[in-house]
Short mmCIF file of C-alpha atoms in Angstrom, two decimals:
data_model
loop_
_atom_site.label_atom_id
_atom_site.label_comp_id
_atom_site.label_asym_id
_atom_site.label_seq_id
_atom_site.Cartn_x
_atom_site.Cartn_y
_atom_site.Cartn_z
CA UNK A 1 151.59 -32.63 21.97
CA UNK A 2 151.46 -32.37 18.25
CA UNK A 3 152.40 -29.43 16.75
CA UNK A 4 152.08 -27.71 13.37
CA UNK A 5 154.13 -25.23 12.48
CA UNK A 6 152.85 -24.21 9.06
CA UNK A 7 149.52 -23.80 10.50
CA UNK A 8 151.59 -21.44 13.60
CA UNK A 9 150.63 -18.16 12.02
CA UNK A 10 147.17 -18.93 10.79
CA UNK A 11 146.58 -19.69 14.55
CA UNK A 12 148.09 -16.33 15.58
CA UNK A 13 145.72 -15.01 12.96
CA UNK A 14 142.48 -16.73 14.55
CA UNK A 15 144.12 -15.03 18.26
CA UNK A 16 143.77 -11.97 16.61
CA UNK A 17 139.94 -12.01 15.76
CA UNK A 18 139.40 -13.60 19.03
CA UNK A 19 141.46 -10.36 21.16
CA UNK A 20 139.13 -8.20 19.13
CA UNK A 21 136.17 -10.19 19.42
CA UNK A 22 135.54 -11.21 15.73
CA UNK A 23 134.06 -14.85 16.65
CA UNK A 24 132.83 -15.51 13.33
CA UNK A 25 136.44 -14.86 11.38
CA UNK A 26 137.99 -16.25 14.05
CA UNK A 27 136.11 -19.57 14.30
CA UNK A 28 136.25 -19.64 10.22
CA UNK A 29 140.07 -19.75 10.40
CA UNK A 30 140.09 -22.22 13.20
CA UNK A 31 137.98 -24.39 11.30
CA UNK A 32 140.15 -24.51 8.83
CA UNK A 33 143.20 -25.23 10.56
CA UNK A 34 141.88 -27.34 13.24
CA UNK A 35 140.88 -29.63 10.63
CA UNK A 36 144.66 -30.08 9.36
CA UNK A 37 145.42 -31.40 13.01
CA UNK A 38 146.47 -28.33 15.32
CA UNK A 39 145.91 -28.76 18.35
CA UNK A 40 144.99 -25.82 19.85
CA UNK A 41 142.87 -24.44 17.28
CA UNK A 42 140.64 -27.73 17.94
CA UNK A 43 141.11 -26.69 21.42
CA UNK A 44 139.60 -23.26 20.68
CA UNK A 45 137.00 -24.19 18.53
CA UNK A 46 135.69 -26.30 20.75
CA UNK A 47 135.33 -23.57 23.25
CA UNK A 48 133.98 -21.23 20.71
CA UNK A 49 131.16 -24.43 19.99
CA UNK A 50 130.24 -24.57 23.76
CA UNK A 51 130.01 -21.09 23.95
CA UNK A 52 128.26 -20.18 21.05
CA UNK A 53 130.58 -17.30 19.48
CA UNK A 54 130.80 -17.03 16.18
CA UNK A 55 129.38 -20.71 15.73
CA UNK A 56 126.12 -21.92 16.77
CA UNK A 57 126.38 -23.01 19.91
CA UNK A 58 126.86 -26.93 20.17
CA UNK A 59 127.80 -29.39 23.00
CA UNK A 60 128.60 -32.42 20.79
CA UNK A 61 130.62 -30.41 18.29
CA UNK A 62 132.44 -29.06 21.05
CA UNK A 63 133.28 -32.42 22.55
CA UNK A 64 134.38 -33.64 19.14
CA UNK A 65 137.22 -30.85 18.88
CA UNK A 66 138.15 -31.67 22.14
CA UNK A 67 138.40 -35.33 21.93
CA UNK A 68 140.33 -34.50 19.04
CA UNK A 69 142.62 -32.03 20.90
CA UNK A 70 143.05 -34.04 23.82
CA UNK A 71 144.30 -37.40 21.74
CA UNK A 72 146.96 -34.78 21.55
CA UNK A 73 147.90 -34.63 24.43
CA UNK A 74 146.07 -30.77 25.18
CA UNK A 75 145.93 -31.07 28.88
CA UNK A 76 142.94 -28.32 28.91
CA UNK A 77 141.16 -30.06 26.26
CA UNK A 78 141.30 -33.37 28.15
CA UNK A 79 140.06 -31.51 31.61
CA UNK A 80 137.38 -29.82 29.65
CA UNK A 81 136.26 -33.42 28.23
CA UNK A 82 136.49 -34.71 31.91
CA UNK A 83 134.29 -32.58 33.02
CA UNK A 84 131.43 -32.95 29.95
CA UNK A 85 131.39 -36.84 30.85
CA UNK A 86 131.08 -35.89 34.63
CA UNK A 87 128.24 -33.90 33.44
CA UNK A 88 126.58 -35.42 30.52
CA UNK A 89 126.90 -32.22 28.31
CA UNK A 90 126.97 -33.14 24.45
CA UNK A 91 127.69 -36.90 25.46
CA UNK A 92 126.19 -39.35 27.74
CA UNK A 93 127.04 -39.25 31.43
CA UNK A 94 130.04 -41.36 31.95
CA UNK A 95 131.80 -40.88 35.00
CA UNK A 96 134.41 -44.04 33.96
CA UNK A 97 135.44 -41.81 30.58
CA UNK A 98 135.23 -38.64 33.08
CA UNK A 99 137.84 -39.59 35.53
CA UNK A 100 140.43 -41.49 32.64
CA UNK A 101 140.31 -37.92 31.13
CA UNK A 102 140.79 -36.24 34.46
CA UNK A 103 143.45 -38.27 34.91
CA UNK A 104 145.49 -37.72 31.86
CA UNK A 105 145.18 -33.85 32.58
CA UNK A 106 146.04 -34.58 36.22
CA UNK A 107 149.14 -36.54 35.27
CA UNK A 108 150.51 -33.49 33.25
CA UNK A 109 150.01 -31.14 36.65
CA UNK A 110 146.39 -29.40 35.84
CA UNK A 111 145.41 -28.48 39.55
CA UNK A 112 141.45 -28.27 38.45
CA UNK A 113 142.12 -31.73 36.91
CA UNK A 114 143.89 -32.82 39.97
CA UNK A 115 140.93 -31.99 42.64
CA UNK A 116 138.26 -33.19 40.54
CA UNK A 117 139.96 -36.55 40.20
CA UNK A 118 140.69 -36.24 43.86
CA UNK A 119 137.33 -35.48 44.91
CA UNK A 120 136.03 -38.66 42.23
CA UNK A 121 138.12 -40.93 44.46
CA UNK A 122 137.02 -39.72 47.82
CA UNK A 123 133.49 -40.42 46.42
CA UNK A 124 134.27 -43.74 44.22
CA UNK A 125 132.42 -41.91 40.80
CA UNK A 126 134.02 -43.73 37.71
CA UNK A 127 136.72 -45.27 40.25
CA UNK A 128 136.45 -47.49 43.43
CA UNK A 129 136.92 -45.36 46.47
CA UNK A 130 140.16 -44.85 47.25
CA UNK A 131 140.89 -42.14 50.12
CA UNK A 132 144.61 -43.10 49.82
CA UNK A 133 144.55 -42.16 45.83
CA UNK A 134 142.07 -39.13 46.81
CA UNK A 135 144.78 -37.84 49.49
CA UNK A 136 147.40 -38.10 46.77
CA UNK A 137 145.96 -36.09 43.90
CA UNK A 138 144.30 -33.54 46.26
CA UNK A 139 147.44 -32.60 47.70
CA UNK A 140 148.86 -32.41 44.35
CA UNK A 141 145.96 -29.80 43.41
CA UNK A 142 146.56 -28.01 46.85
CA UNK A 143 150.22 -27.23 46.69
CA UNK A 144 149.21 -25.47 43.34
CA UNK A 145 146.75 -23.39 45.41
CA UNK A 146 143.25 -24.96 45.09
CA UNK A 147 141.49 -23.83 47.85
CA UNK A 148 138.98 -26.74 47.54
CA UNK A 149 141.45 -28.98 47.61
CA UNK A 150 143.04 -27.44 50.70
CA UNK A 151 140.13 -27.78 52.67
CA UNK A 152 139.70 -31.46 51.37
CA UNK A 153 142.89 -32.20 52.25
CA UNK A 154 142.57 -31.44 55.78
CA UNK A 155 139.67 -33.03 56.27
CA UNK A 156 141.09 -36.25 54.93
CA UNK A 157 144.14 -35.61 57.25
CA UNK A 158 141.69 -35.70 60.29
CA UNK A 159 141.15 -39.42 59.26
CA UNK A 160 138.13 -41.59 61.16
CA UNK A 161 136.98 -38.46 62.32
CA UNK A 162 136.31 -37.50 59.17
CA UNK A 163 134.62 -40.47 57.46
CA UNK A 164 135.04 -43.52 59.69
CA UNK A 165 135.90 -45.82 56.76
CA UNK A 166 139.05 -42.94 55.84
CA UNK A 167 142.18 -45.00 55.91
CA UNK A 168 144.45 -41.76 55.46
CA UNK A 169 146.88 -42.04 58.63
CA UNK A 170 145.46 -39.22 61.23
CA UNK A 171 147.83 -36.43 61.13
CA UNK A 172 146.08 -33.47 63.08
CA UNK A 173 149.20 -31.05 62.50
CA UNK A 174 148.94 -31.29 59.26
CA UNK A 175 144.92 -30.78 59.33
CA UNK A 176 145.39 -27.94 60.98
CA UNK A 177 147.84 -26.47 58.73
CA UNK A 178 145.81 -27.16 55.39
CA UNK A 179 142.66 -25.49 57.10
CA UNK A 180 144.59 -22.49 58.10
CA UNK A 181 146.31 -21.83 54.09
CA UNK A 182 142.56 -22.59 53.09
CA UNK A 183 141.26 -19.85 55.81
CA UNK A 184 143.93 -17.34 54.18
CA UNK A 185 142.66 -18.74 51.04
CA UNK A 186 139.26 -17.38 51.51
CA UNK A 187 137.45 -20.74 52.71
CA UNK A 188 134.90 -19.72 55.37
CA UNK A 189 134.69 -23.20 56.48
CA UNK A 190 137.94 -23.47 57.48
CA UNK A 191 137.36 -21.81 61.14
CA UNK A 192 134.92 -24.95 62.10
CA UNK A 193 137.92 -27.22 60.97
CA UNK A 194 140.78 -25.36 62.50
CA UNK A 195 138.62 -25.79 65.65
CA UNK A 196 138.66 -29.65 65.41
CA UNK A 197 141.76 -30.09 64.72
CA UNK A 198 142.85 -27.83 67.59
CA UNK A 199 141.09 -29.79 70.01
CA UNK A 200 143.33 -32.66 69.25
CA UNK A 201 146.68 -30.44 69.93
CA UNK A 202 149.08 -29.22 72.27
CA UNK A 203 150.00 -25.61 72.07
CA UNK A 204 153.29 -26.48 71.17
CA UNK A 205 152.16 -29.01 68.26
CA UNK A 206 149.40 -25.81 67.25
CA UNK A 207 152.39 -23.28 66.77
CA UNK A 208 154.02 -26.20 64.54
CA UNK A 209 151.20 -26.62 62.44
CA UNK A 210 151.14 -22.44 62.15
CA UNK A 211 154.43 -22.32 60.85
CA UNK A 212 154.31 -24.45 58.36
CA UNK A 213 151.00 -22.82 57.73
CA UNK A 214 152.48 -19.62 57.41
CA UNK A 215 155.95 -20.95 55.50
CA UNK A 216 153.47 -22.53 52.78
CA UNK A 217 151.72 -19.28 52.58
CA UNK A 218 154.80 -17.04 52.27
CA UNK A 219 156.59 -19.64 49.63
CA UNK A 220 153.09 -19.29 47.52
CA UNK A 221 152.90 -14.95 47.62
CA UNK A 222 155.82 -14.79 46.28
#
């Protein structure tokens, strides 16, 4: 990503405003800057334009400092842009431009990126189904600790039972270990799937999929 040094303490200036909740100084200065190319002041301005503080609140201005930001390279700037194509906020729904930008902030290891693009796949929005491509980036997005994508990824792992068409290879230890992290998690859902996937188990292949259950969780509280 681009970066401007001589705009640096400006930017630590705009921070400032922001930490003591002067929106209109703060989006002045970010103006001013994020016109001279920095990156995360287009980044912030662009929130500040969605949200409304200390600007007038504005979809399409926001997407245009994000575009901006994200032609950088700023990973949250390209999710963010993602998800106003998925949605059609301040541009016209475009699930094609939705999951290219999910996929650039996916490819630099944003988790939220990760599952959305995930989920896109599983569904074939803006890309042709592709379970095998869903599986991949949802397990990305669940090693970082997305719950969603947790549960996701053990459904995928129960394969035909699943979705009949799912070409993911049927690996029942490992859906029961995802839906027990994603019942620790906080997923109620993830009782009804432990259940399935215990049905398909012998008590000796259930205490396998525990421990790595329980290994994954106590690698993650640390």
């Amino acid at each position: 990503m681009l970066t401007h040094p001589d705009l640096a303490e400006d930017f630590e200036e705009g921070m400032k405003f922001v930490a003591n909740k002067d929106y209109t100084r703060a989006a002045e200065l970010f103006k001013k800057i994020a016109e001279q190319g920095h990156a995360e002041a287009q980044f912030y301005l662009g929130l500040m334009c969605e949200g409304g503080q200390g600007v007038t609140k504005d979809d399409q201005q926001a997407v245009s400092w994000w575009t901006k930001a994200a032609e950088q390279g700023h990973v949250l700037a390209q999710n963010n842009l993602g998800l106003m194509y998925e949605q059609g906020r301040g541009v016209t729904q475009d699930y094609q431009k939705a999951a290219s930008w999910f996929h650039l902030a996916a490819e630099q290891g944003d988790a939220e990126a990760q599952y959305t693009l995930g989920f896109m796949y599983a569904n074939g929005e803006g890309v042709l189904r592709d379970y095998q491509q869903a599986m991949f980036w949802l397990s990305k997005a669940a090693e970082q600790g997305d719950v969603a994508a947790q549960f996701k990824v053990a459904k995928l792992n129960l394969g035909s039972i699943y979705i009949p068409d799912n070409n993911v290879k049927q690996d029942f230890i490992e859906a029961y270990k995802w839906f027990s992290i994603a019942g620790v998690e906080g997923d109620t859902n993830a009782k009804d799937g432990l259940e399935i996937a215990e049905a398909f188990l012998a008590p000796s292949a259930i205490e396998e999929a525990q421990r790595r259950a329980d290994e994954w969780v106590a690698n993650h509280k640390k």
